[in-house]
Amino acid sequence: MGEFDLITRYFKRPTRRAALGIGDDCALLQPRPGTQIAISSDMLVEGRHFFADVDPRSLGHKSLAVNLSDLAACGAKPLAFTLALALPKVNEPWLAEFARGLFELADAHDCELIGGDTTAGPLNICITVFGEVPVINGKSQALLRSGAKAGDDLYVSGTLGDARLALEVFRGGASLSAAEFAAVRQRMERPTPRVALGVALRGVAHAAADVSDGLLGDLGHILTASGVGAELRLTDIHNSIAVTPILKSAGACFLPDFVLNGGDDYELVFTAPVSARADVLQAANLAQTPVTRIGTVTIGPGLVLLDAQGQPVALSSRSFDHFA
Ligand code: ADP
Ligand code: MG
């Protein structure tokens, strides 16, 4: 099977929203009046972001999910994506499953594949997503990292540390029952991008980021970009729904490190003014996504972790860095 047959067979589908899809030198998107296009790319490399033998359907899902998570963090509504794919060889059953996982998630978000590139090489998947953000009275509604203000509440969506726990089980550093492992493995291999929450938080949150590299690291980006600090109440986080019973029972040695520094969660961390607590709840309900208040934005600088007695806890941010 040649390159073009492969594209036609596994990736080309009728265009729904884009002005032009797969088949020409460029695709064409037609932004609606009064909107901006949010753009983000993420690359997944074998051995670095996934195991060589990972289930291809999950890989298709995750490749797009990590990109949609960036749109979510910006409050952008997904429109379309491109797929640049390097494949060691043409393995049709693998491609069929990869495309299935990819399109299942794409369809769930009405996000269409409009182009890409296909080449032979070590397995590598690079997706670029395009999303839409309204501009109201000349002001972009995009959620940025830079909008946090001292006094804001700090929130996180969903749960933290489960994907990291799954990785630990794969590495032999922890053991779980089959059902527990299936649950955390799902979090690692098939993360849920919080797109609906991001959209619902437009005009409510002051700043947002997605948690791809660990809460402390990604929150750190917000704090740096906003020129503020934060206080996190560690015990409250551990006792909240932001930490699953599976992680709590897996062993105290994994808390708080997996919660604070575990990567691959793809939750949203965001700040909002105290006056917007009801709006945050409403956004969470609308998006059917749990959120937990985990701290407060301060004048800073820096991030302070507090224990149950309100005493500072020494903990390092060991957010994931490919070159550190
Ligand atoms: P060019 O060489 O002009 O960059 P190609 O011949 O590589 O274009 O690709 C032909 C068409 O197929 C283009 O429209 C391109 O966007 C699309 N395409 C290539 N690879 C993929 C892929 N993996 N997924 C979706 N579309 C793809
Ligand atoms: Mg090409």
mmCIF file of C-alpha atoms and ligand atoms in Angstrom:
data_model
loop_
_atom_site.group_PDB
_atom_site.id
_atom_site.type_symbol
_atom_site.label_atom_id
_atom_site.label_comp_id
_atom_site.label_asym_id
_atom_site.label_seq_id
_atom_site.Cartn_x
_atom_site.Cartn_y
_atom_site.Cartn_z
ATOM 1 C CA MET A 1 0.000 0.000 0.000
ATOM 2 C CA GLY A 2 1.398 3.380 -1.020
ATOM 3 C CA GLU A 3 1.365 6.645 0.882
ATOM 4 C CA PHE A 4 -1.677 8.076 -0.888
ATOM 5 C CA ASP A 5 -3.733 4.873 -0.671
ATOM 6 C CA LEU A 6 -2.942 4.816 3.021
ATOM 7 C CA ILE A 7 -4.163 8.380 3.517
ATOM 8 C CA THR A 8 -7.326 7.785 1.490
ATOM 9 C CA ARG A 9 -8.080 4.503 3.176
ATOM 10 C CA TYR A 10 -7.494 5.440 6.798
ATOM 11 C CA PHE A 11 -7.670 9.205 7.126
ATOM 12 C CA LYS A 12 -9.623 10.856 4.329
ATOM 13 C CA ARG A 13 -13.262 11.545 5.148
ATOM 14 C CA PRO A 14 -15.800 14.021 3.741
ATOM 15 C CA THR A 15 -15.225 17.549 5.009
ATOM 16 C CA ARG A 16 -17.971 18.930 7.207
ATOM 17 C CA ARG A 17 -16.886 22.313 8.435
ATOM 18 C CA ALA A 18 -13.565 23.227 6.849
ATOM 19 C CA ALA A 19 -13.725 25.059 3.520
ATOM 20 C CA LEU A 20 -11.227 22.515 2.148
ATOM 21 C CA GLY A 21 -9.942 19.278 3.641
ATOM 22 C CA ILE A 22 -7.476 16.537 2.697
ATOM 23 C CA GLY A 23 -6.226 16.341 -0.894
ATOM 24 C CA ASP A 24 -4.749 19.678 -1.875
ATOM 25 C CA ASP A 25 -1.530 21.413 -0.899
ATOM 26 C CA CYS A 26 -3.288 23.267 1.910
ATOM 27 C CA ALA A 27 -6.503 22.862 3.848
ATOM 28 C CA LEU A 28 -8.701 25.933 4.283
ATOM 29 C CA LEU A 29 -10.459 26.980 7.471
ATOM 30 C CA GLN A 30 -13.040 29.719 7.377
ATOM 31 C CA PRO A 31 -13.071 31.485 10.762
ATOM 32 C CA ARG A 32 -16.501 32.811 11.666
ATOM 33 C CA PRO A 33 -16.721 36.592 12.014
ATOM 34 C CA GLY A 34 -15.893 37.662 15.557
ATOM 35 C CA THR A 35 -13.685 34.679 16.313
ATOM 36 C CA GLN A 36 -10.003 33.924 16.698
ATOM 37 C CA ILE A 37 -8.320 30.628 15.821
ATOM 38 C CA ALA A 38 -6.454 28.950 18.697
ATOM 39 C CA ILE A 39 -3.638 26.661 17.472
ATOM 40 C CA SER A 40 -1.576 24.082 19.330
ATOM 41 C CA SER A 41 0.771 21.203 18.385
ATOM 42 C CA ASP A 42 1.867 18.186 20.379
ATOM 43 C CA MET A 43 4.191 15.418 19.304
ATOM 44 C CA LEU A 44 4.172 11.873 20.665
ATOM 45 C CA VAL A 45 7.360 9.863 20.280
ATOM 46 C CA GLU A 46 7.647 6.108 20.824
ATOM 47 C CA GLY A 47 9.633 5.197 23.914
ATOM 48 C CA ARG A 48 9.216 8.682 25.298
ATOM 49 C CA HIS A 49 5.468 9.295 25.414
ATOM 50 C CA PHE A 50 4.167 5.774 24.910
ATOM 51 C CA PHE A 51 5.347 2.165 24.978
ATOM 52 C CA ALA A 52 6.029 0.562 21.580
ATOM 53 C CA ASP A 53 3.387 -2.096 22.226
ATOM 54 C CA VAL A 54 0.619 0.278 23.381
ATOM 55 C CA ASP A 55 -2.828 -0.535 22.056
ATOM 56 C CA PRO A 56 -3.118 1.529 18.826
ATOM 57 C CA ARG A 57 -6.724 2.527 19.504
ATOM 58 C CA SER A 58 -5.644 4.110 22.798
ATOM 59 C CA LEU A 59 -2.705 5.753 21.057
ATOM 60 C CA GLY A 60 -5.011 7.305 18.453
ATOM 61 C CA HIS A 61 -7.171 8.622 21.275
ATOM 62 C CA LYS A 62 -4.293 9.977 23.319
ATOM 63 C CA SER A 63 -2.567 11.662 20.370
ATOM 64 C CA LEU A 64 -5.596 13.848 19.828
ATOM 65 C CA ALA A 65 -6.572 14.091 23.512
ATOM 66 C CA VAL A 66 -3.340 15.796 24.550
ATOM 67 C CA ASN A 67 -3.891 18.387 21.822
ATOM 68 C CA LEU A 68 -7.550 18.951 22.686
ATOM 69 C CA SER A 69 -6.423 19.465 26.267
ATOM 70 C CA ASP A 70 -4.432 22.512 25.148
ATOM 71 C CA LEU A 71 -7.508 23.920 23.438
ATOM 72 C CA ALA A 72 -9.472 23.259 26.625
ATOM 73 C CA ALA A 73 -6.934 25.207 28.651
ATOM 74 C CA CYS A 74 -7.509 28.178 26.326
ATOM 75 C CA GLY A 75 -11.284 27.872 26.427
ATOM 76 C CA ALA A 76 -11.276 27.145 22.700
ATOM 77 C CA LYS A 77 -13.869 25.024 20.948
ATOM 78 C CA PRO A 78 -12.235 22.364 18.711
ATOM 79 C CA LEU A 79 -12.689 22.794 14.956
ATOM 80 C CA ALA A 80 -10.109 20.776 13.067
ATOM 81 C CA PHE A 81 -6.708 19.120 13.222
ATOM 82 C CA THR A 82 -3.826 17.958 11.054
ATOM 83 C CA LEU A 83 -1.907 14.718 11.543
ATOM 84 C CA ALA A 84 1.779 14.269 10.731
ATOM 85 C CA LEU A 85 2.637 10.609 10.977
ATOM 86 C CA ALA A 86 5.945 8.751 10.699
ATOM 87 C CA LEU A 87 5.441 4.984 10.460
ATOM 88 C CA PRO A 88 8.124 2.276 10.460
ATOM 89 C CA LYS A 89 5.993 0.195 8.078
ATOM 90 C CA VAL A 90 2.430 -0.068 6.801
ATOM 91 C CA ASN A 91 0.646 -2.263 9.330
ATOM 92 C CA GLU A 92 -2.992 -2.173 8.293
ATOM 93 C CA PRO A 93 -4.583 -3.676 11.415
ATOM 94 C CA TRP A 94 -2.551 -1.203 13.488
ATOM 95 C CA LEU A 95 -3.591 1.733 11.275
ATOM 96 C CA ALA A 96 -7.244 0.726 11.394
ATOM 97 C CA GLU A 97 -7.222 0.675 15.203
ATOM 98 C CA PHE A 98 -5.209 3.879 15.461
ATOM 99 C CA ALA A 99 -7.655 5.655 13.128
ATOM 100 C CA ARG A 100 -10.581 4.237 15.095
ATOM 101 C CA GLY A 101 -9.355 5.639 18.410
ATOM 102 C CA LEU A 102 -8.455 8.919 16.769
ATOM 103 C CA PHE A 103 -11.807 9.440 15.043
ATOM 104 C CA GLU A 104 -13.856 8.273 18.040
ATOM 105 C CA LEU A 105 -12.486 11.185 20.031
ATOM 106 C CA ALA A 106 -12.491 13.572 17.052
ATOM 107 C CA ASP A 107 -16.169 12.856 16.373
ATOM 108 C CA ALA A 108 -17.061 13.241 20.047
ATOM 109 C CA HIS A 109 -15.702 16.785 19.806
ATOM 110 C CA ASP A 110 -16.856 17.470 16.240
ATOM 111 C CA CYS A 111 -13.232 18.122 15.310
ATOM 112 C CA GLU A 112 -12.295 17.126 11.763
ATOM 113 C CA LEU A 113 -9.057 15.910 10.227
ATOM 114 C CA ILE A 114 -8.183 18.330 7.416
ATOM 115 C CA GLY A 115 -4.646 17.377 6.403
ATOM 116 C CA GLY A 116 -1.242 16.213 7.470
ATOM 117 C CA ASP A 117 1.834 14.430 6.270
ATOM 118 C CA THR A 118 2.803 10.769 6.084
ATOM 119 C CA THR A 119 6.331 9.448 5.945
ATOM 120 C CA ALA A 120 8.343 6.323 6.744
ATOM 121 C CA GLY A 121 10.407 6.544 9.904
ATOM 122 C CA PRO A 122 10.449 5.737 13.615
ATOM 123 C CA LEU A 123 6.879 5.874 14.960
ATOM 124 C CA ASN A 124 6.085 9.501 15.691
ATOM 125 C CA ILE A 125 2.746 11.287 15.783
ATOM 126 C CA CYS A 126 2.400 15.046 15.598
ATOM 127 C CA ILE A 127 -1.028 16.638 15.683
ATOM 128 C CA THR A 128 -1.867 20.308 15.307
ATOM 129 C CA VAL A 129 -5.327 21.351 16.475
ATOM 130 C CA PHE A 130 -7.309 24.427 15.564
ATOM 131 C CA GLY A 131 -10.008 25.787 17.824
ATOM 132 C CA GLU A 132 -12.323 28.754 17.939
ATOM 133 C CA VAL A 133 -12.458 31.497 20.566
ATOM 134 C CA PRO A 134 -14.999 34.315 20.447
ATOM 135 C CA VAL A 135 -13.977 37.952 20.535
ATOM 136 C CA ILE A 136 -16.514 40.062 22.405
ATOM 137 C CA ASN A 137 -16.360 43.859 22.177
ATOM 138 C CA GLY A 138 -12.869 43.582 20.780
ATOM 139 C CA LYS A 139 -11.723 41.377 23.665
ATOM 140 C CA SER A 140 -10.566 37.796 23.121
ATOM 141 C CA GLN A 141 -12.360 35.321 25.370
ATOM 142 C CA ALA A 142 -9.333 32.991 25.375
ATOM 143 C CA LEU A 143 -8.184 31.800 28.798
ATOM 144 C CA LEU A 144 -4.506 32.582 29.225
ATOM 145 C CA ARG A 145 -1.857 31.656 31.737
ATOM 146 C CA SER A 146 -1.223 35.297 32.461
ATOM 147 C CA GLY A 147 -4.519 36.440 33.990
ATOM 148 C CA ALA A 148 -4.256 35.218 37.625
ATOM 149 C CA LYS A 149 -4.709 37.875 40.321
ATOM 150 C CA ALA A 150 -3.736 37.839 43.993
ATOM 151 C CA GLY A 151 -6.769 36.787 46.016
ATOM 152 C CA ASP A 152 -8.121 34.445 43.301
ATOM 153 C CA ASP A 153 -9.207 30.964 44.267
ATOM 154 C CA LEU A 154 -7.189 28.152 42.764
ATOM 155 C CA TYR A 155 -8.982 25.126 41.318
ATOM 156 C CA VAL A 156 -8.202 21.838 39.644
ATOM 157 C CA SER A 157 -10.590 19.664 37.649
ATOM 158 C CA GLY A 158 -11.027 15.903 37.971
ATOM 159 C CA THR A 159 -8.351 13.896 39.714
ATOM 160 C CA LEU A 160 -4.572 14.042 39.922
ATOM 161 C CA GLY A 161 -1.887 11.370 40.034
ATOM 162 C CA ASP A 162 -3.738 8.352 38.625
ATOM 163 C CA ALA A 163 -1.848 8.312 35.320
ATOM 164 C CA ARG A 164 1.403 8.519 37.268
ATOM 165 C CA LEU A 165 0.288 5.582 39.413
ATOM 166 C CA ALA A 166 -0.391 3.527 36.286
ATOM 167 C CA LEU A 167 3.121 4.281 35.058
ATOM 168 C CA GLU A 168 4.475 3.157 38.425
ATOM 169 C CA VAL A 169 2.653 -0.173 38.091
ATOM 170 C CA PHE A 170 4.094 -0.642 34.573
ATOM 171 C CA ARG A 171 7.534 0.013 36.004
ATOM 172 C CA GLY A 172 7.005 -2.521 38.800
ATOM 173 C CA GLY A 173 7.091 0.042 41.589
ATOM 174 C CA ALA A 174 3.493 -0.501 42.703
ATOM 175 C CA SER A 175 0.866 -3.202 42.453
ATOM 176 C CA LEU A 176 -2.897 -2.889 42.242
ATOM 177 C CA SER A 177 -5.874 -5.171 41.821
ATOM 178 C CA ALA A 178 -6.837 -5.838 38.200
ATOM 179 C CA ALA A 179 -9.836 -3.501 38.428
ATOM 180 C CA GLU A 180 -7.824 -0.696 40.006
ATOM 181 C CA PHE A 181 -5.074 -1.059 37.435
ATOM 182 C CA ALA A 182 -7.616 -0.948 34.606
ATOM 183 C CA ALA A 183 -9.006 2.299 36.034
ATOM 184 C CA VAL A 184 -5.675 4.110 36.362
ATOM 185 C CA ARG A 185 -4.410 2.701 33.088
ATOM 186 C CA GLN A 186 -7.442 4.226 31.419
ATOM 187 C CA ARG A 187 -6.394 7.574 32.878
ATOM 188 C CA MET A 188 -2.890 7.171 31.470
ATOM 189 C CA GLU A 189 -3.744 5.802 28.039
ATOM 190 C CA ARG A 190 -7.097 7.470 27.364
ATOM 191 C CA PRO A 191 -7.102 10.840 29.093
ATOM 192 C CA THR A 192 -10.228 12.987 28.939
ATOM 193 C CA PRO A 193 -9.547 16.475 27.599
ATOM 194 C CA ARG A 194 -11.628 18.953 29.628
ATOM 195 C CA VAL A 195 -12.924 20.792 26.601
ATOM 196 C CA ALA A 196 -16.438 21.520 27.881
ATOM 197 C CA LEU A 197 -15.053 22.874 31.139
ATOM 198 C CA GLY A 198 -12.605 25.171 29.355
ATOM 199 C CA VAL A 199 -15.387 26.587 27.212
ATOM 200 C CA ALA A 200 -17.675 27.005 30.233
ATOM 201 C CA LEU A 201 -14.934 28.869 32.109
ATOM 202 C CA ARG A 202 -14.664 31.628 29.501
ATOM 203 C CA GLY A 203 -15.445 34.894 31.199
ATOM 204 C CA VAL A 204 -15.298 33.159 34.615
ATOM 205 C CA ALA A 205 -11.690 32.020 35.098
ATOM 206 C CA HIS A 206 -8.895 34.567 35.229
ATOM 207 C CA ALA A 207 -6.183 32.121 34.099
ATOM 208 C CA ALA A 208 -5.907 28.468 33.133
ATOM 209 C CA ALA A 209 -3.436 25.796 32.021
ATOM 210 C CA ASP A 210 -3.724 22.072 31.447
ATOM 211 C CA VAL A 211 -1.886 19.677 33.744
ATOM 212 C CA SER A 212 0.290 17.693 31.372
ATOM 213 C CA ASP A 213 3.598 17.783 33.217
ATOM 214 C CA GLY A 214 2.431 17.863 36.841
ATOM 215 C CA LEU A 215 0.318 20.242 38.933
ATOM 216 C CA LEU A 216 3.201 22.166 40.499
ATOM 217 C CA GLY A 217 4.970 22.671 37.199
ATOM 218 C CA ASP A 218 1.897 23.698 35.243
ATOM 219 C CA LEU A 219 0.543 25.877 38.026
ATOM 220 C CA GLY A 220 4.044 27.358 38.139
ATOM 221 C CA HIS A 221 3.581 28.472 34.522
ATOM 222 C CA ILE A 222 0.425 30.362 35.495
ATOM 223 C CA LEU A 223 2.140 31.983 38.470
ATOM 224 C CA THR A 224 5.178 33.037 36.457
ATOM 225 C CA ALA A 225 3.114 34.356 33.560
ATOM 226 C CA SER A 226 0.828 36.243 35.951
ATOM 227 C CA GLY A 227 3.558 37.541 38.268
ATOM 228 C CA VAL A 228 1.849 36.116 41.360
ATOM 229 C CA GLY A 229 2.359 33.344 43.943
ATOM 230 C CA ALA A 230 0.050 30.761 45.496
ATOM 231 C CA GLU A 231 -0.728 28.827 48.650
ATOM 232 C CA LEU A 232 -1.811 25.218 48.278
ATOM 233 C CA ARG A 233 -3.407 23.346 51.154
ATOM 234 C CA LEU A 234 -1.939 19.881 50.834
ATOM 235 C CA THR A 235 -4.185 18.084 53.323
ATOM 236 C CA ASP A 236 -7.294 19.543 51.741
ATOM 237 C CA ILE A 237 -6.151 18.283 48.366
ATOM 238 C CA HIS A 238 -5.467 14.781 49.699
ATOM 239 C CA ASN A 239 -8.826 14.663 51.421
ATOM 240 C CA SER A 240 -10.689 15.984 48.410
ATOM 241 C CA ILE A 241 -12.189 14.299 45.391
ATOM 242 C CA ALA A 242 -9.125 15.475 43.451
ATOM 243 C CA VAL A 243 -7.379 12.337 44.758
ATOM 244 C CA THR A 244 -9.026 8.997 44.006
ATOM 245 C CA PRO A 245 -9.433 6.264 46.614
ATOM 246 C CA ILE A 246 -7.208 4.075 44.405
ATOM 247 C CA LEU A 247 -4.291 6.463 44.729
ATOM 248 C CA LYS A 248 -4.957 6.959 48.446
ATOM 249 C CA SER A 249 -4.921 3.212 49.065
ATOM 250 C CA ALA A 250 -1.948 2.546 46.771
ATOM 251 C CA GLY A 251 0.462 3.704 49.429
ATOM 252 C CA ALA A 252 1.176 6.858 51.365
ATOM 253 C CA CYS A 253 4.630 6.930 49.783
ATOM 254 C CA PHE A 254 3.059 8.017 46.482
ATOM 255 C CA LEU A 255 1.270 10.929 48.137
ATOM 256 C CA PRO A 256 1.873 13.789 47.685
ATOM 257 C CA ASP A 257 4.410 13.304 44.909
ATOM 258 C CA PHE A 258 2.067 11.774 42.340
ATOM 259 C CA VAL A 259 -0.627 14.333 43.105
ATOM 260 C CA LEU A 260 1.674 17.325 42.816
ATOM 261 C CA ASN A 261 4.200 16.160 40.228
ATOM 262 C CA GLY A 262 2.545 13.300 38.346
ATOM 263 C CA GLY A 263 2.295 13.988 34.632
ATOM 264 C CA ASP A 264 -0.281 12.991 32.035
ATOM 265 C CA ASP A 265 -3.352 14.025 34.058
ATOM 266 C CA TYR A 266 -4.716 16.435 31.413
ATOM 267 C CA GLU A 267 -6.860 18.166 33.987
ATOM 268 C CA LEU A 268 -7.278 21.939 34.056
ATOM 269 C CA VAL A 269 -5.734 24.098 36.766
ATOM 270 C CA PHE A 270 -7.308 27.539 36.859
ATOM 271 C CA THR A 271 -7.902 30.610 38.976
ATOM 272 C CA ALA A 272 -11.080 32.619 39.442
ATOM 273 C CA PRO A 273 -12.081 35.497 41.699
ATOM 274 C CA VAL A 274 -13.791 34.641 44.991
ATOM 275 C CA SER A 275 -16.853 36.496 43.697
ATOM 276 C CA ALA A 276 -17.152 33.885 40.912
ATOM 277 C CA ARG A 277 -17.499 30.772 43.126
ATOM 278 C CA ALA A 278 -21.091 30.193 42.066
ATOM 279 C CA ASP A 279 -20.137 30.686 38.407
ATOM 280 C CA VAL A 280 -17.314 28.154 38.708
ATOM 281 C CA LEU A 281 -19.755 25.628 40.171
ATOM 282 C CA GLN A 282 -22.189 26.334 37.393
ATOM 283 C CA ALA A 283 -19.456 25.866 34.776
ATOM 284 C CA ALA A 284 -18.458 22.567 36.402
ATOM 285 C CA ASN A 285 -22.071 21.386 36.406
ATOM 286 C CA LEU A 286 -22.586 22.447 32.827
ATOM 287 C CA ALA A 287 -19.444 20.580 31.781
ATOM 288 C CA GLN A 288 -20.277 17.638 34.092
ATOM 289 C CA THR A 289 -16.707 17.835 35.344
ATOM 290 C CA PRO A 290 -15.859 17.914 39.039
ATOM 291 C CA VAL A 291 -13.663 20.760 40.216
ATOM 292 C CA THR A 292 -11.928 21.188 43.571
ATOM 293 C CA ARG A 293 -10.786 24.397 45.206
ATOM 294 C CA ILE A 294 -7.195 23.737 46.252
ATOM 295 C CA GLY A 295 -5.730 27.050 47.298
ATOM 296 C CA THR A 296 -5.372 30.772 46.871
ATOM 297 C CA VAL A 297 -3.376 33.035 44.600
ATOM 298 C CA THR A 298 -1.085 35.342 46.577
ATOM 299 C CA ILE A 299 1.056 38.376 45.848
ATOM 300 C CA GLY A 300 3.914 35.907 45.997
ATOM 301 C CA PRO A 301 6.404 35.315 44.752
ATOM 302 C CA GLY A 302 6.497 31.544 44.715
ATOM 303 C CA LEU A 303 4.360 28.622 45.639
ATOM 304 C CA VAL A 304 3.848 27.687 49.298
ATOM 305 C CA LEU A 305 2.467 24.294 50.339
ATOM 306 C CA LEU A 306 0.660 24.268 53.675
ATOM 307 C CA ASP A 307 -0.027 21.255 55.891
ATOM 308 C CA ALA A 308 -3.116 20.668 58.064
ATOM 309 C CA GLN A 309 -1.764 23.096 60.678
ATOM 310 C CA GLY A 310 -1.133 25.773 58.066
ATOM 311 C CA GLN A 311 2.620 25.212 58.298
ATOM 312 C CA PRO A 312 4.739 25.362 55.123
ATOM 313 C CA VAL A 313 5.813 21.966 53.774
ATOM 314 C CA ALA A 314 9.123 21.619 51.939
ATOM 315 C CA LEU A 315 8.487 20.029 48.567
ATOM 316 C CA SER A 316 10.224 20.424 45.281
ATOM 317 C CA SER A 317 8.514 20.843 41.970
ATOM 318 C CA ARG A 318 9.788 18.064 39.790
ATOM 319 C CA SER A 319 7.714 18.770 36.788
ATOM 320 C CA PHE A 320 8.618 16.779 33.705
ATOM 321 C CA ASP A 321 11.266 18.320 31.487
ATOM 322 C CA HIS A 322 12.548 16.388 28.455
ATOM 323 C CA PHE A 323 15.985 17.935 28.630
ATOM 324 C CA ALA A 324 16.503 18.316 32.384
HETATM 325 P P1 ADP B 1 2.363 17.740 0.044
HETATM 326 O O1 ADP B 1 3.446 16.831 -0.450
HETATM 327 O O2 ADP B 1 1.843 18.685 -0.975
HETATM 328 O O3 ADP B 1 2.676 18.359 1.345
HETATM 329 P P2 ADP B 1 1.165 15.245 0.486
HETATM 330 O O4 ADP B 1 1.296 14.686 -0.886
HETATM 331 O O5 ADP B 1 2.135 14.866 1.520
HETATM 332 O O6 ADP B 1 1.089 16.799 0.335
HETATM 333 O O7 ADP B 1 -0.280 14.893 1.059
HETATM 334 C C1 ADP B 1 -1.407 14.840 0.216
HETATM 335 C C2 ADP B 1 -2.627 15.266 0.976
HETATM 336 O O8 ADP B 1 -2.882 14.345 2.012
HETATM 337 C C3 ADP B 1 -2.504 16.645 1.622
HETATM 338 O O9 ADP B 1 -3.758 17.274 1.547
HETATM 339 C C4 ADP B 1 -2.164 16.331 3.048
HETATM 340 O O10 ADP B 1 -2.637 17.346 3.925
HETATM 341 C C5 ADP B 1 -2.909 15.023 3.262
HETATM 342 N N1 ADP B 1 -2.279 14.132 4.254
HETATM 343 C C6 ADP B 1 -1.051 13.583 4.205
HETATM 344 N N2 ADP B 1 -0.830 12.791 5.278
HETATM 345 C C7 ADP B 1 -1.957 12.849 6.037
HETATM 346 C C8 ADP B 1 -2.351 12.249 7.244
HETATM 347 N N3 ADP B 1 -1.562 11.447 7.977
HETATM 348 N N4 ADP B 1 -3.580 12.550 7.717
HETATM 349 C C9 ADP B 1 -4.382 13.380 7.029
HETATM 350 N N5 ADP B 1 -4.078 13.949 5.866
HETATM 351 C C10 ADP B 1 -2.882 13.706 5.369
HETATM 352 MG MG MG B 2 3.870 15.976 2.172
#
